[in-house]
Short mmCIF file of C-alpha atoms in Angstrom, two decimals:
data_model
loop_
_atom_site.label_atom_id
_atom_site.label_comp_id
_atom_site.label_asym_id
_atom_site.label_seq_id
_atom_site.Cartn_x
_atom_site.Cartn_y
_atom_site.Cartn_z
CA LEU Y 1 20.39 56.94 -23.00
CA GLY Y 2 23.95 56.27 -24.15
CA ILE Y 3 23.05 53.69 -26.81
CA GLY Y 4 23.81 54.95 -30.30
CA LEU Y 5 25.78 58.05 -29.37
CA SER Y 6 28.62 58.78 -31.78
CA PHE Y 7 31.67 60.87 -30.92
CA GLU Y 8 34.41 62.31 -33.07
CA SER Y 9 37.02 62.44 -30.31
CA VAL Y 10 37.88 60.78 -27.02
CA ASP Y 11 37.64 64.12 -25.19
CA LYS Y 12 33.97 64.55 -26.12
CA ALA Y 13 33.20 60.96 -25.15
CA LEU Y 14 34.86 61.39 -21.75
CA ALA Y 15 33.01 64.67 -21.18
CA VAL Y 16 29.66 62.99 -21.86
CA LEU Y 17 30.65 60.07 -19.62
CA ALA Y 18 31.48 62.46 -16.80
CA LEU Y 19 28.15 64.24 -17.29
CA MET Y 20 26.27 60.94 -17.16
CA LEU Y 21 28.06 59.87 -13.99
CA ALA Y 22 27.39 63.22 -12.32
CA SER Y 23 23.73 63.12 -13.35
CA SER Y 24 23.36 59.56 -12.05
CA GLY Y 25 24.88 60.59 -8.73
CA PHE Y 26 22.55 63.57 -8.46
CA ALA Y 27 19.52 61.41 -9.28
CA CYS Y 28 20.59 58.89 -6.64
CA CYS Y 29 20.87 61.63 -4.01
CA VAL Y 30 17.40 62.94 -4.86
CA ALA Y 31 15.95 59.41 -4.73
CA MET Y 32 17.43 58.91 -1.25
CA LEU Y 33 15.25 61.76 0.04
CA PHE Y 34 12.08 59.72 -0.55
CA PRO Y 35 10.89 57.09 1.97
CA GLU Y 36 11.92 53.50 1.37
CA PHE Y 37 9.29 50.96 0.31
CA GLU Y 38 9.23 47.22 -0.24
CA PRO Y 39 9.23 46.20 -3.91
CA GLN Y 40 6.35 44.05 -5.09
CA GLU Y 41 7.05 40.46 -5.93
CA ARG Y 42 6.70 39.73 -9.64
CA PRO Y 43 5.91 36.28 -11.00
CA ARG Y 44 9.02 34.61 -12.34
CA PRO Y 45 8.99 32.64 -15.57
CA ALA Y 46 9.56 28.91 -15.44
CA PRO Y 47 13.26 28.00 -15.60
CA LEU Y 48 14.56 26.81 -18.96
CA ALA Y 49 15.91 23.35 -19.54
CA PRO Y 50 19.73 23.22 -19.56
CA GLN Y 51 19.83 22.15 -23.22
CA THR Y 52 17.46 24.95 -24.24
CA LEU Y 53 19.48 27.51 -22.32
CA LYS Y 54 22.70 26.27 -23.95
CA GLN Y 55 21.19 26.57 -27.44
CA TYR Y 56 19.89 30.03 -26.64
CA ARG Y 57 23.36 31.22 -25.67
CA TYR Y 58 24.75 30.22 -29.06
CA VAL Y 59 21.82 31.79 -30.89
CA TYR Y 60 22.10 35.01 -28.88
CA CYS Y 61 25.82 35.29 -29.60
CA ALA Y 62 25.17 34.74 -33.31
CA ALA Y 63 22.50 37.45 -33.32
CA LEU Y 64 24.81 39.83 -31.48
CA ALA Y 65 27.59 39.17 -34.00
CA VAL Y 66 25.29 39.79 -36.98
CA ALA Y 67 23.89 42.98 -35.45
CA THR Y 68 27.42 44.23 -34.77
CA LEU Y 69 28.56 43.48 -38.33
CA CYS Y 70 25.52 45.29 -39.74
CA SER Y 71 26.36 48.32 -37.60
CA PHE Y 72 29.95 48.87 -38.77
CA SER Y 73 28.97 51.12 -41.69
CA MET Y 74 26.18 52.95 -39.83
CA ASP Y 75 26.07 56.14 -37.85
CA HIS Y 76 24.50 55.63 -34.40
CA ALA Y 77 25.40 51.95 -34.73
CA GLY Y 78 24.28 51.13 -31.21
CA TRP Y 79 20.63 51.44 -32.16
CA VAL Y 80 20.75 48.16 -34.09
CA VAL Y 81 22.71 46.22 -31.46
CA GLY Y 82 20.74 47.74 -28.58
CA SER Y 83 17.36 46.94 -30.12
CA MET Y 84 18.39 43.36 -30.80
CA ALA Y 85 19.69 42.86 -27.26
CA LEU Y 86 16.75 44.57 -25.54
CA VAL Y 87 13.99 42.53 -27.20
CA MET Y 88 15.58 39.09 -27.59
CA ARG Y 89 14.41 36.64 -24.92
CA PRO Y 90 14.48 32.84 -24.48
CA ASN Y 91 10.69 32.87 -24.28
CA ARG Y 92 9.04 33.30 -27.70
CA GLU Y 93 5.93 35.11 -26.44
CA ALA Y 94 8.01 37.49 -24.31
CA GLN Y 95 10.23 38.36 -27.27
CA LEU Y 96 7.31 39.00 -29.62
CA PHE Y 97 5.67 41.15 -26.95
CA ARG Y 98 8.79 43.24 -26.37
CA SER Y 99 9.52 43.50 -30.09
CA LEU Y 100 6.07 44.86 -30.89
CA TRP Y 101 6.09 47.37 -28.05
CA ARG Y 102 9.63 48.56 -28.78
CA VAL Y 103 8.77 49.35 -32.38
CA VAL Y 104 5.50 51.06 -31.38
CA SER Y 105 7.07 52.98 -28.48
CA VAL Y 106 10.01 54.24 -30.52
CA ALA Y 107 7.74 55.21 -33.43
CA VAL Y 108 5.31 57.13 -31.20
CA GLY Y 109 8.05 58.82 -29.17
CA MET Y 110 10.05 59.81 -32.25
CA SER Y 111 6.92 61.11 -34.01
CA ILE Y 112 6.00 63.29 -31.03
CA VAL Y 113 9.45 64.81 -30.58
CA THR Y 114 9.96 65.29 -34.33
CA VAL Y 115 6.69 67.19 -34.81
CA VAL Y 116 7.24 69.31 -31.71
CA MET Y 117 10.82 70.25 -32.60
CA LEU Y 118 9.92 71.05 -36.19
CA LEU Y 119 7.11 73.35 -35.11
CA VAL Y 120 8.58 74.93 -31.95
CA PRO Y 121 12.38 74.43 -31.73
CA ARG Y 122 12.86 76.31 -28.45
CA ILE Y 123 14.79 75.36 -25.33
CA GLU Y 124 11.71 75.99 -23.16
CA VAL Y 125 9.84 73.37 -25.17
CA VAL Y 126 12.72 70.92 -24.76
CA ALA Y 127 12.63 71.39 -20.98
CA ALA Y 128 8.84 71.02 -20.82
CA LEU Y 129 8.81 67.94 -23.04
CA SER Y 130 11.57 66.28 -21.02
CA LEU Y 131 9.83 67.10 -17.73
CA VAL Y 132 6.51 65.65 -18.90
CA ALA Y 133 8.22 62.53 -20.25
CA LEU Y 134 10.09 61.91 -16.99
CA VAL Y 135 7.01 62.46 -14.82
CA VAL Y 136 4.80 60.15 -16.92
CA ALA Y 137 7.56 57.53 -17.15
CA GLY Y 138 7.92 57.59 -13.36
CA GLY Y 139 4.19 57.10 -12.96
CA LEU Y 140 4.14 54.15 -15.37
CA HIS Y 141 7.31 52.37 -14.21
CA LYS Y 142 5.25 49.43 -12.93
CA SER Y 143 3.50 48.92 -16.24
CA LYS Y 144 3.97 45.51 -17.85
CA LEU Y 145 4.05 47.15 -21.26
CA TYR Y 146 7.48 47.89 -22.74
CA ILE Y 147 6.86 51.61 -23.24
CA MET Y 148 9.98 53.18 -21.73
CA PRO Y 149 11.52 53.72 -25.22
CA LEU Y 150 8.73 56.25 -25.87
CA PHE Y 151 9.82 58.48 -23.01
CA ILE Y 152 13.53 57.90 -23.58
CA SER Y 153 13.08 59.00 -27.21
CA CYS Y 154 11.28 62.17 -26.12
CA VAL Y 155 14.01 63.16 -23.66
CA THR Y 156 17.03 62.19 -25.75
CA PHE Y 157 15.94 63.44 -29.15
CA SER Y 158 14.42 66.68 -27.95
CA LEU Y 159 17.92 67.61 -26.79
CA MET Y 160 19.53 66.21 -29.93
CA PHE Y 161 17.12 67.92 -32.32
CA TYR Y 162 17.49 71.26 -30.55
CA ALA Y 163 21.19 71.23 -31.42
CA GLU Y 164 20.60 69.96 -34.98
CA GLN Y 165 19.55 71.91 -38.03
CA GLN Y 166 15.91 71.38 -38.91
CA THR Y 167 16.87 69.93 -42.28
CA LYS Y 168 18.47 66.96 -40.51
CA ILE Y 169 15.63 66.17 -38.12
CA VAL Y 170 13.53 64.14 -40.55
CA GLY Y 171 16.61 62.20 -41.66
CA VAL Y 172 17.51 61.26 -38.08
CA TYR Y 173 13.86 60.35 -37.44
CA LEU Y 174 13.79 57.90 -40.35
CA GLU Y 175 17.24 56.57 -39.47
CA ARG Y 176 16.18 55.88 -35.90
CA LEU Y 177 13.07 53.97 -36.98
CA LEU Y 178 14.97 51.95 -39.59
CA TRP Y 179 17.86 51.00 -37.31
CA VAL Y 180 15.49 49.91 -34.53
CA ALA Y 181 13.46 47.86 -37.02
CA ILE Y 182 16.63 46.15 -38.29
CA GLY Y 183 17.67 45.23 -34.74
CA VAL Y 184 14.22 43.83 -33.96
CA ALA Y 185 14.22 41.89 -37.24
CA ILE Y 186 17.60 40.31 -36.44
CA ALA Y 187 16.29 39.31 -33.00
CA TYR Y 188 13.20 37.80 -34.64
CA VAL Y 189 15.23 35.70 -37.06
CA PHE Y 190 17.60 34.36 -34.41
CA GLY Y 191 15.20 34.30 -31.45
CA VAL Y 192 12.00 33.02 -33.07
CA VAL Y 193 12.57 31.55 -36.54
CA LEU Y 194 15.89 29.78 -35.97
CA PRO Y 195 14.92 28.04 -32.67
CA LYS Y 196 11.72 26.83 -34.34
CA LEU Y 197 13.72 25.32 -37.20
CA MET Y 198 16.19 23.76 -34.74
CA ALA Y 199 13.31 22.19 -32.82
CA ARG Y 200 11.90 20.63 -36.00
CA THR Y 201 15.17 19.00 -37.02
CA PRO Y 202 15.26 16.33 -34.24
CA GLU Y 203 11.59 15.56 -34.91
CA LYS Y 204 12.29 14.92 -38.59
CA GLN Y 205 15.27 12.76 -37.70
CA CYS Y 206 13.09 10.66 -35.38
CA GLU Y 207 10.43 10.30 -38.09
CA ASN Y 208 13.03 9.16 -40.65
CA ARG Y 209 14.43 6.60 -38.23
CA ALA Y 210 10.96 5.31 -37.42
CA ALA Y 211 10.17 5.01 -41.13
#
């Protein structure tokens, strides 16, 4: 929930940090009231070859650097870096899967909260929307689909839009979608396109030597 937050002073940032820590502690205490259960074993992906893992580290660092540079002149800069980091994976299919669902989840969640807050900007609606989002997210936490950004968007932006003027809501909505798309695009270039080109280079070198 803290990705992309912008603060004008250190005091405000520390106040939000304290609020997050207190909320996390309260949530932990509530969770301890429920009976303990054994987590289900999930299938683990095949381990990567050492050379592939080494190349991926360099590519990931390059993508992180580009995303950070693109964010310097942006408000809510963390949305670009966060989106890049959350979808980029060593496995091509896993990255494409997460990229698609992040874009769809953010778009759906932002559309819901934007329409609701434009039509009924009341604190009761914010509370109800956040409650529904948290309950549904808790029920779907075992889903293999990457849909948590939908519920996070509903909770976070219902609170943000309640404090904003209605004239700014559409602008923040478009900004959020654009920044997320830029982060996903950077991850696609460095996580899908670049590794594919790097894999072709040794093959061409071998063909030239054979010729």
